[in-house]
XYZ file of C-alpha atoms in Angstrom:
415
model
C 28.205 -0.530 -18.341
C 29.977 -2.269 -15.463
C 29.899 -6.025 -14.921
C 27.836 -5.523 -11.778
C 25.155 -3.626 -13.678
C 25.064 -6.231 -16.427
C 24.458 -8.932 -13.813
C 21.683 -6.921 -12.196
C 19.915 -6.309 -15.473
C 20.028 -9.950 -16.505
C 18.975 -11.240 -13.114
C 16.133 -8.791 -12.636
C 14.949 -9.248 -16.168
C 14.232 -12.884 -15.319
C 12.458 -11.930 -12.112
C 10.373 -9.323 -13.902
C 8.608 -12.009 -15.939
C 8.105 -14.111 -12.829
C 9.776 -17.352 -13.883
C 12.225 -17.463 -11.005
C 11.293 -19.878 -8.217
C 12.357 -18.931 -4.702
C 12.291 -21.003 -1.542
C 10.459 -19.164 1.304
C 12.769 -18.110 4.120
C 12.377 -20.237 7.239
C 13.396 -19.401 10.779
C 17.040 -20.145 11.605
C 18.004 -22.927 14.018
C 19.105 -20.313 16.558
C 15.765 -18.508 16.338
C 13.798 -21.728 16.762
C 15.912 -22.841 19.727
C 15.523 -19.481 21.432
C 11.778 -19.442 20.919
C 11.389 -23.014 22.176
C 12.786 -22.010 25.548
C 9.869 -19.596 26.028
C 6.916 -21.041 24.110
C 6.301 -23.336 21.164
C 5.885 -21.334 17.953
C 5.115 -22.011 14.325
C 5.790 -19.927 11.235
C 2.646 -20.123 9.116
C 2.842 -19.156 5.456
C 0.195 -19.667 2.814
C -1.721 -18.247 -0.133
C -5.167 -16.627 0.331
C -7.578 -16.991 -2.596
C -11.183 -16.496 -3.654
C -12.951 -19.809 -2.939
C -14.970 -19.593 -6.167
C -12.499 -18.273 -8.731
C -9.183 -19.305 -7.178
C -7.817 -15.796 -7.722
C -5.303 -14.447 -5.207
C -6.615 -11.956 -2.641
C -4.001 -9.249 -2.082
C -3.981 -7.211 1.165
C -6.386 -9.469 3.073
C -6.032 -9.141 6.849
C -4.439 -11.998 8.825
C -4.844 -11.603 12.595
C -3.719 -13.729 15.530
C -6.615 -14.453 17.925
C -6.619 -16.127 21.328
C -3.309 -14.660 22.413
C -1.045 -11.839 21.292
C -2.203 -8.752 19.420
C -0.377 -9.439 16.159
C -1.437 -9.118 12.527
C -0.175 -8.867 8.969
C -1.632 -8.680 5.481
C -1.222 -10.719 2.343
C 1.130 -9.213 -0.221
C 0.293 -8.230 -3.808
C 0.405 -11.935 -4.753
C -1.948 -13.016 -1.954
C 0.798 -14.605 0.190
C 1.473 -14.069 3.887
C 3.862 -15.232 6.602
C 3.262 -14.917 10.367
C 4.534 -16.451 13.600
C 1.912 -18.184 15.779
C 2.310 -19.402 19.351
C 0.717 -22.439 20.971
C -3.043 -22.087 21.458
C -3.405 -19.188 19.013
C -5.512 -19.233 15.858
C -5.577 -17.130 12.710
C -8.515 -15.037 11.532
C -8.755 -14.047 7.863
C -10.880 -11.041 6.868
C -11.370 -9.090 3.654
C -14.237 -6.708 2.853
C -16.656 -8.459 0.501
C -15.784 -11.929 1.841
C -16.873 -14.046 4.789
C -14.438 -14.093 7.715
C -12.669 -17.366 8.455
C -10.840 -18.528 11.602
C -8.465 -21.501 11.482
C -5.912 -23.261 13.656
C -2.340 -23.069 12.302
C -2.460 -26.746 11.261
C -5.722 -26.225 9.375
C -4.268 -23.379 7.299
C -2.156 -25.619 5.058
C -0.700 -23.932 1.985
C -3.921 -22.368 0.704
C -6.730 -20.472 2.445
C -10.014 -20.068 0.580
C -12.327 -17.186 1.497
C -15.954 -17.408 0.378
C -17.386 -14.276 -1.281
C -20.195 -12.531 0.586
C -23.711 -13.240 -0.698
C -25.131 -10.749 -3.204
C -28.460 -9.527 -1.807
C -29.346 -6.667 -4.169
C -27.685 -5.631 -7.437
C -27.505 -2.202 -9.120
C -29.627 -0.173 -6.691
C -30.298 3.433 -7.718
C -28.409 6.022 -5.742
C -31.609 7.622 -4.385
C -31.935 4.755 -1.908
C -28.332 5.090 -0.683
C -27.581 7.071 2.523
C -24.635 8.783 0.822
C -24.926 11.959 2.887
C -24.864 9.973 6.129
C -21.832 7.966 4.987
C -19.947 11.166 4.160
C -20.855 12.801 7.476
C -19.843 9.729 9.486
C -16.548 9.469 7.634
C -15.735 13.132 8.294
C -16.835 12.746 11.940
C -14.527 9.771 12.421
C -11.647 11.671 10.882
C -12.186 14.734 13.080
C -12.859 12.877 16.314
C -9.720 10.744 16.013
C -7.497 13.259 14.213
C -4.861 13.074 16.938
C -4.509 9.290 16.738
C -1.224 8.270 15.156
C 0.119 4.903 14.094
C 3.417 3.339 13.129
C 3.541 2.198 9.514
C 5.801 -0.169 7.616
C 6.519 1.020 4.070
C 7.986 -0.830 1.084
C 8.578 0.628 -2.380
C 10.002 -0.775 -5.619
C 10.609 0.903 -8.979
C 10.782 -0.769 -12.388
C 11.944 0.268 -15.841
C 10.493 -1.831 -18.657
C 9.735 -4.701 -16.210
C 13.200 -4.795 -14.578
C 13.477 -3.632 -10.959
C 16.155 -1.053 -10.131
C 15.093 0.457 -6.804
C 14.126 -0.913 -3.381
C 12.999 1.067 -0.315
C 11.884 -0.095 3.132
C 11.063 2.275 5.983
C 9.166 2.746 9.210
C 6.983 5.835 9.302
C 4.573 7.396 11.790
C 1.477 9.372 10.865
C -2.191 10.094 11.436
C -4.291 7.059 10.612
C -8.018 7.909 11.003
C -9.756 7.227 7.639
C -6.766 8.599 5.669
C -3.001 8.637 6.191
C -1.446 12.062 6.733
C 1.447 13.929 8.381
C 3.953 11.136 7.824
C 7.341 11.187 9.570
C 10.346 8.960 8.935
C 11.623 6.835 11.818
C 14.251 4.840 9.915
C 14.716 3.142 6.587
C 16.984 1.655 3.952
C 17.319 2.391 0.258
C 19.253 0.981 -2.688
C 19.111 1.540 -6.430
C 21.075 0.870 -9.600
C 20.448 2.862 -12.757
C 20.340 0.995 -16.107
C 23.392 2.850 -17.490
C 25.090 6.220 -17.201
C 23.070 8.015 -19.890
C 19.649 6.664 -18.948
C 20.517 6.973 -15.283
C 20.921 10.720 -15.657
C 17.597 11.091 -17.442
C 15.713 8.627 -15.259
C 14.736 10.014 -11.876
C 12.712 7.709 -9.649
C 10.013 9.218 -7.450
C 11.631 10.899 -4.487
C 8.300 11.630 -2.806
C 6.268 8.580 -3.848
C 5.081 8.199 -0.236
C 2.621 11.041 -0.921
C 0.535 8.701 -3.102
C -0.341 6.737 0.068
C -2.093 9.792 1.513
C -5.302 9.375 -0.494
C -8.317 11.252 0.888
C -11.806 9.853 0.358
C -14.040 12.418 2.086
C -14.407 16.145 2.676
C -16.949 18.342 4.423
C -16.160 21.338 2.218
C -19.241 22.522 0.268
C -17.017 23.562 -2.633
C -13.585 22.363 -3.708
C -10.787 24.507 -5.073
C -10.551 24.115 -8.900
C -7.101 22.549 -8.523
C -8.139 20.149 -5.732
C -8.513 16.402 -6.256
C -12.142 15.310 -6.524
C -12.984 12.570 -4.024
C -16.059 10.318 -3.861
C -17.483 11.418 -0.494
C -18.098 15.030 -1.451
C -21.278 17.099 -1.111
C -21.620 17.489 -4.892
C -20.643 13.904 -5.700
C -23.877 13.113 -7.569
C -23.104 15.928 -10.039
C -19.615 14.649 -10.704
C -20.076 10.870 -10.555
C -22.406 8.219 -11.941
C -23.166 6.203 -8.790
C -24.763 2.815 -8.234
C -24.336 0.117 -5.633
C -24.906 -3.487 -4.610
C -25.687 -4.905 -1.183
C -23.702 -7.890 0.094
C -24.201 -10.061 3.163
C -21.206 -11.724 4.818
C -23.387 -13.480 7.434
C -22.322 -10.984 10.125
C -23.479 -7.758 8.463
C -24.582 -6.153 5.223
C -22.172 -4.162 3.085
C -22.796 -1.420 0.541
C -20.545 -1.801 -2.501
C -20.702 1.679 -4.047
C -19.254 2.435 -7.478
C -18.195 6.005 -8.248
C -17.581 6.491 -11.981
C -16.654 10.032 -13.100
C -19.233 11.574 -15.415
C -18.362 12.060 -19.076
C -18.002 15.842 -18.713
C -15.069 15.425 -16.259
C -12.260 15.865 -18.788
C -9.308 17.500 -17.042
C -9.969 17.494 -13.303
C -7.950 15.130 -11.114
C -10.529 12.691 -9.799
C -10.766 9.272 -8.164
C -12.595 6.495 -10.001
C -13.310 3.944 -7.297
C -15.451 1.420 -5.437
C -16.215 1.858 -1.736
C -17.144 -0.982 0.630
C -19.177 0.432 3.534
C -20.747 -1.211 6.612
C -24.493 -0.588 6.255
C -25.043 -0.492 10.032
C -22.549 2.173 11.161
C -21.651 3.676 7.737
C -17.936 3.007 8.292
C -15.669 2.523 5.280
C -14.165 -0.966 5.073
C -12.233 -0.827 1.828
C -11.704 1.278 -1.290
C -10.254 0.120 -4.625
C -9.788 2.388 -7.596
C -7.620 4.542 -9.815
C -6.707 8.177 -10.309
C -7.629 10.064 -13.473
C -5.874 13.065 -15.025
C -3.007 13.130 -12.533
C 0.400 14.555 -13.477
C 3.956 14.385 -12.163
C 6.743 16.921 -12.499
C 9.904 15.458 -14.021
C 12.908 17.525 -12.982
C 16.192 16.941 -14.816
C 19.772 17.628 -13.635
C 21.176 20.956 -14.863
C 24.000 19.055 -16.557
C 21.542 17.685 -19.131
C 20.407 21.187 -20.125
C 16.901 19.862 -20.517
C 13.682 21.579 -19.469
C 11.595 20.018 -16.731
C 8.472 18.200 -17.949
C 4.965 17.575 -16.678
C 4.091 13.957 -17.478
C 0.723 12.175 -17.237
C 0.680 9.347 -14.693
C -1.783 6.506 -14.158
C -2.176 4.969 -10.733
C -4.251 2.225 -9.159
C -4.771 1.887 -5.429
C -6.295 -0.310 -2.748
C -7.068 0.963 0.762
C -8.175 -1.345 3.581
C -9.497 -0.135 6.930
C -9.508 -1.671 10.398
C -11.592 -1.091 13.544
C -9.143 -2.896 15.814
C -8.569 0.182 17.978
C -12.215 1.271 18.198
C -12.316 3.665 15.238
C -11.965 3.588 11.462
C -8.291 3.774 10.593
C -6.158 2.812 7.629
C -4.748 -0.696 7.853
C -3.001 -0.765 4.486
C -2.529 1.238 1.298
C -1.207 -0.242 -1.945
C -0.321 2.037 -4.865
C 0.797 1.057 -8.369
C 1.728 3.889 -10.768
C 3.134 3.932 -14.253
C 4.187 6.624 -16.690
C 6.271 6.904 -19.839
C 9.555 8.757 -19.810
C 11.125 9.061 -23.247
C 10.848 5.499 -24.586
C 10.819 3.851 -21.151
C 7.892 2.600 -19.090
C 8.530 3.525 -15.462
C 6.445 1.726 -12.857
C 6.519 2.201 -9.096
C 4.728 0.106 -6.458
C 4.370 0.614 -2.726
C 2.727 -1.032 0.270
C 2.000 0.833 3.509
C 0.925 -1.284 6.511
C -0.292 -0.136 9.937
C 1.720 -2.005 12.582
C -0.061 -0.436 15.592
C -0.840 2.757 17.481
C 2.147 5.018 17.984
C 3.475 5.274 21.554
C 3.268 9.064 21.531
C 6.986 9.763 21.512
C 8.088 12.305 18.941
C 9.872 10.716 16.006
C 11.515 12.606 13.214
C 10.448 15.588 11.177
C 7.260 15.625 9.134
C 7.726 14.674 5.486
C 6.559 17.460 3.205
C 5.315 17.021 -0.345
C 8.588 18.272 -1.806
C 10.811 16.160 0.474
C 13.215 13.570 -0.921
C 12.637 10.361 1.051
C 15.901 8.930 -0.256
C 17.904 11.800 1.255
C 15.991 11.508 4.523
C 16.860 7.800 4.721
C 20.491 8.626 3.955
C 20.655 10.519 7.269
C 19.495 7.490 9.292
C 21.793 4.740 10.514
C 21.573 1.487 8.546
C 21.315 -1.638 10.716
C 21.500 -4.753 8.535
C 20.494 -7.138 11.349
C 17.411 -5.055 12.178
C 16.099 -5.222 8.616
C 16.799 -8.928 8.268
C 14.591 -9.555 11.322
C 11.712 -7.271 10.291
C 10.002 -8.453 7.137
C 6.556 -7.330 8.510
C 4.690 -7.998 5.233
C 5.836 -10.999 3.248
C 7.795 -9.961 0.195
C 6.694 -10.913 -3.291
C 9.025 -13.077 -5.363
C 10.428 -10.030 -7.137
C 10.912 -8.088 -3.901
C 12.671 -11.011 -2.241
C 15.014 -11.501 -5.182
C 15.881 -7.804 -5.428
C 16.398 -7.490 -1.677
C 18.742 -10.488 -1.568
C 20.761 -9.238 -4.527
C 21.127 -5.733 -3.101
C 22.126 -7.144 0.299
C 24.688 -9.452 -1.276
C 26.208 -6.488 -3.098
C 26.116 -4.331 0.086
C 24.185 -1.612 -1.718
C 21.960 -0.644 1.216
C 23.338 2.290 3.176
C 25.521 3.361 0.223
C 24.483 6.593 -1.521
């Protein structure tokens, strides 16, 4: 093992157990001076938590109001960073919580969102307009199927708690209700394998972006036996145990619908999830859950003379929607998968964030299921300054540490 790899392993091992303290990046003097010539700005960064439990709220929406059309989301640790101009305020929203609007000065270092009021608990599914919710979801998807958005994508891979891979990219794709037809605009990628032997055996996901394309609804009366079972399906009541609560966030009432696969679902790939739905227009607001009985194909280099394997994989996900553009579209998708490969625990995490409607210009070639995102990124031109200026979603402590180390070693753009 080289000295460089030893340093990486030791450094990332510390980060993996989250005992490294990092100072948040602040705007440079040049940036501040340049901005001051146009308009006074502030960089606001804080933690968003549940007002009752104090728990972090990951992927909550943070939107600038009273000025520019700018937004971000909190990261997996509930933290955010955003630039605000004079006279603008920040609005915080998260399905299941009451919205909150604050001035930049009132934000402080911690934003507390109050949970929505529980109106009814454990209602039987007979009283739920499940058919109407499914039809409205499919209608939204069909009506706005041509709408595309630009997405920011970040991916990290871990082996036994140490991070070895970092990906950032800008993608375009369809955004109504579910993400699909993704195309790569540009990106950067860097990775270091633990050692020569393990590095040959260990193959990180090359098409992990496909996990972000989770579908929640279908109008098909019958699914193919090999198809993934989704909650908003005509035969859902035969495949899921379903119950729901009703919440009030002072502005509207929300159905919180739990879809738990029935005991007889043994081998089918199926989503186990909770849907948050607006009770007035039947629009999906959020979906949290996990995938059951999913598999991945592990392909090994011919030099190892080892047969390819099909390995079980567990994944958790969180999807948040937005109505900012007048229809239900994906705002963010977070995916966290883990599987065992030999004696190693391999874990991969990704965040996909909608940065706005696409301008209509053709960008790149569509990414297919079998495509290698790493190789696609290799064909793009790496611009270090561009990536240093486009954080988009605040990095977690681990992501920031890994990014800085890889940049210092000039590993981005080297394949």
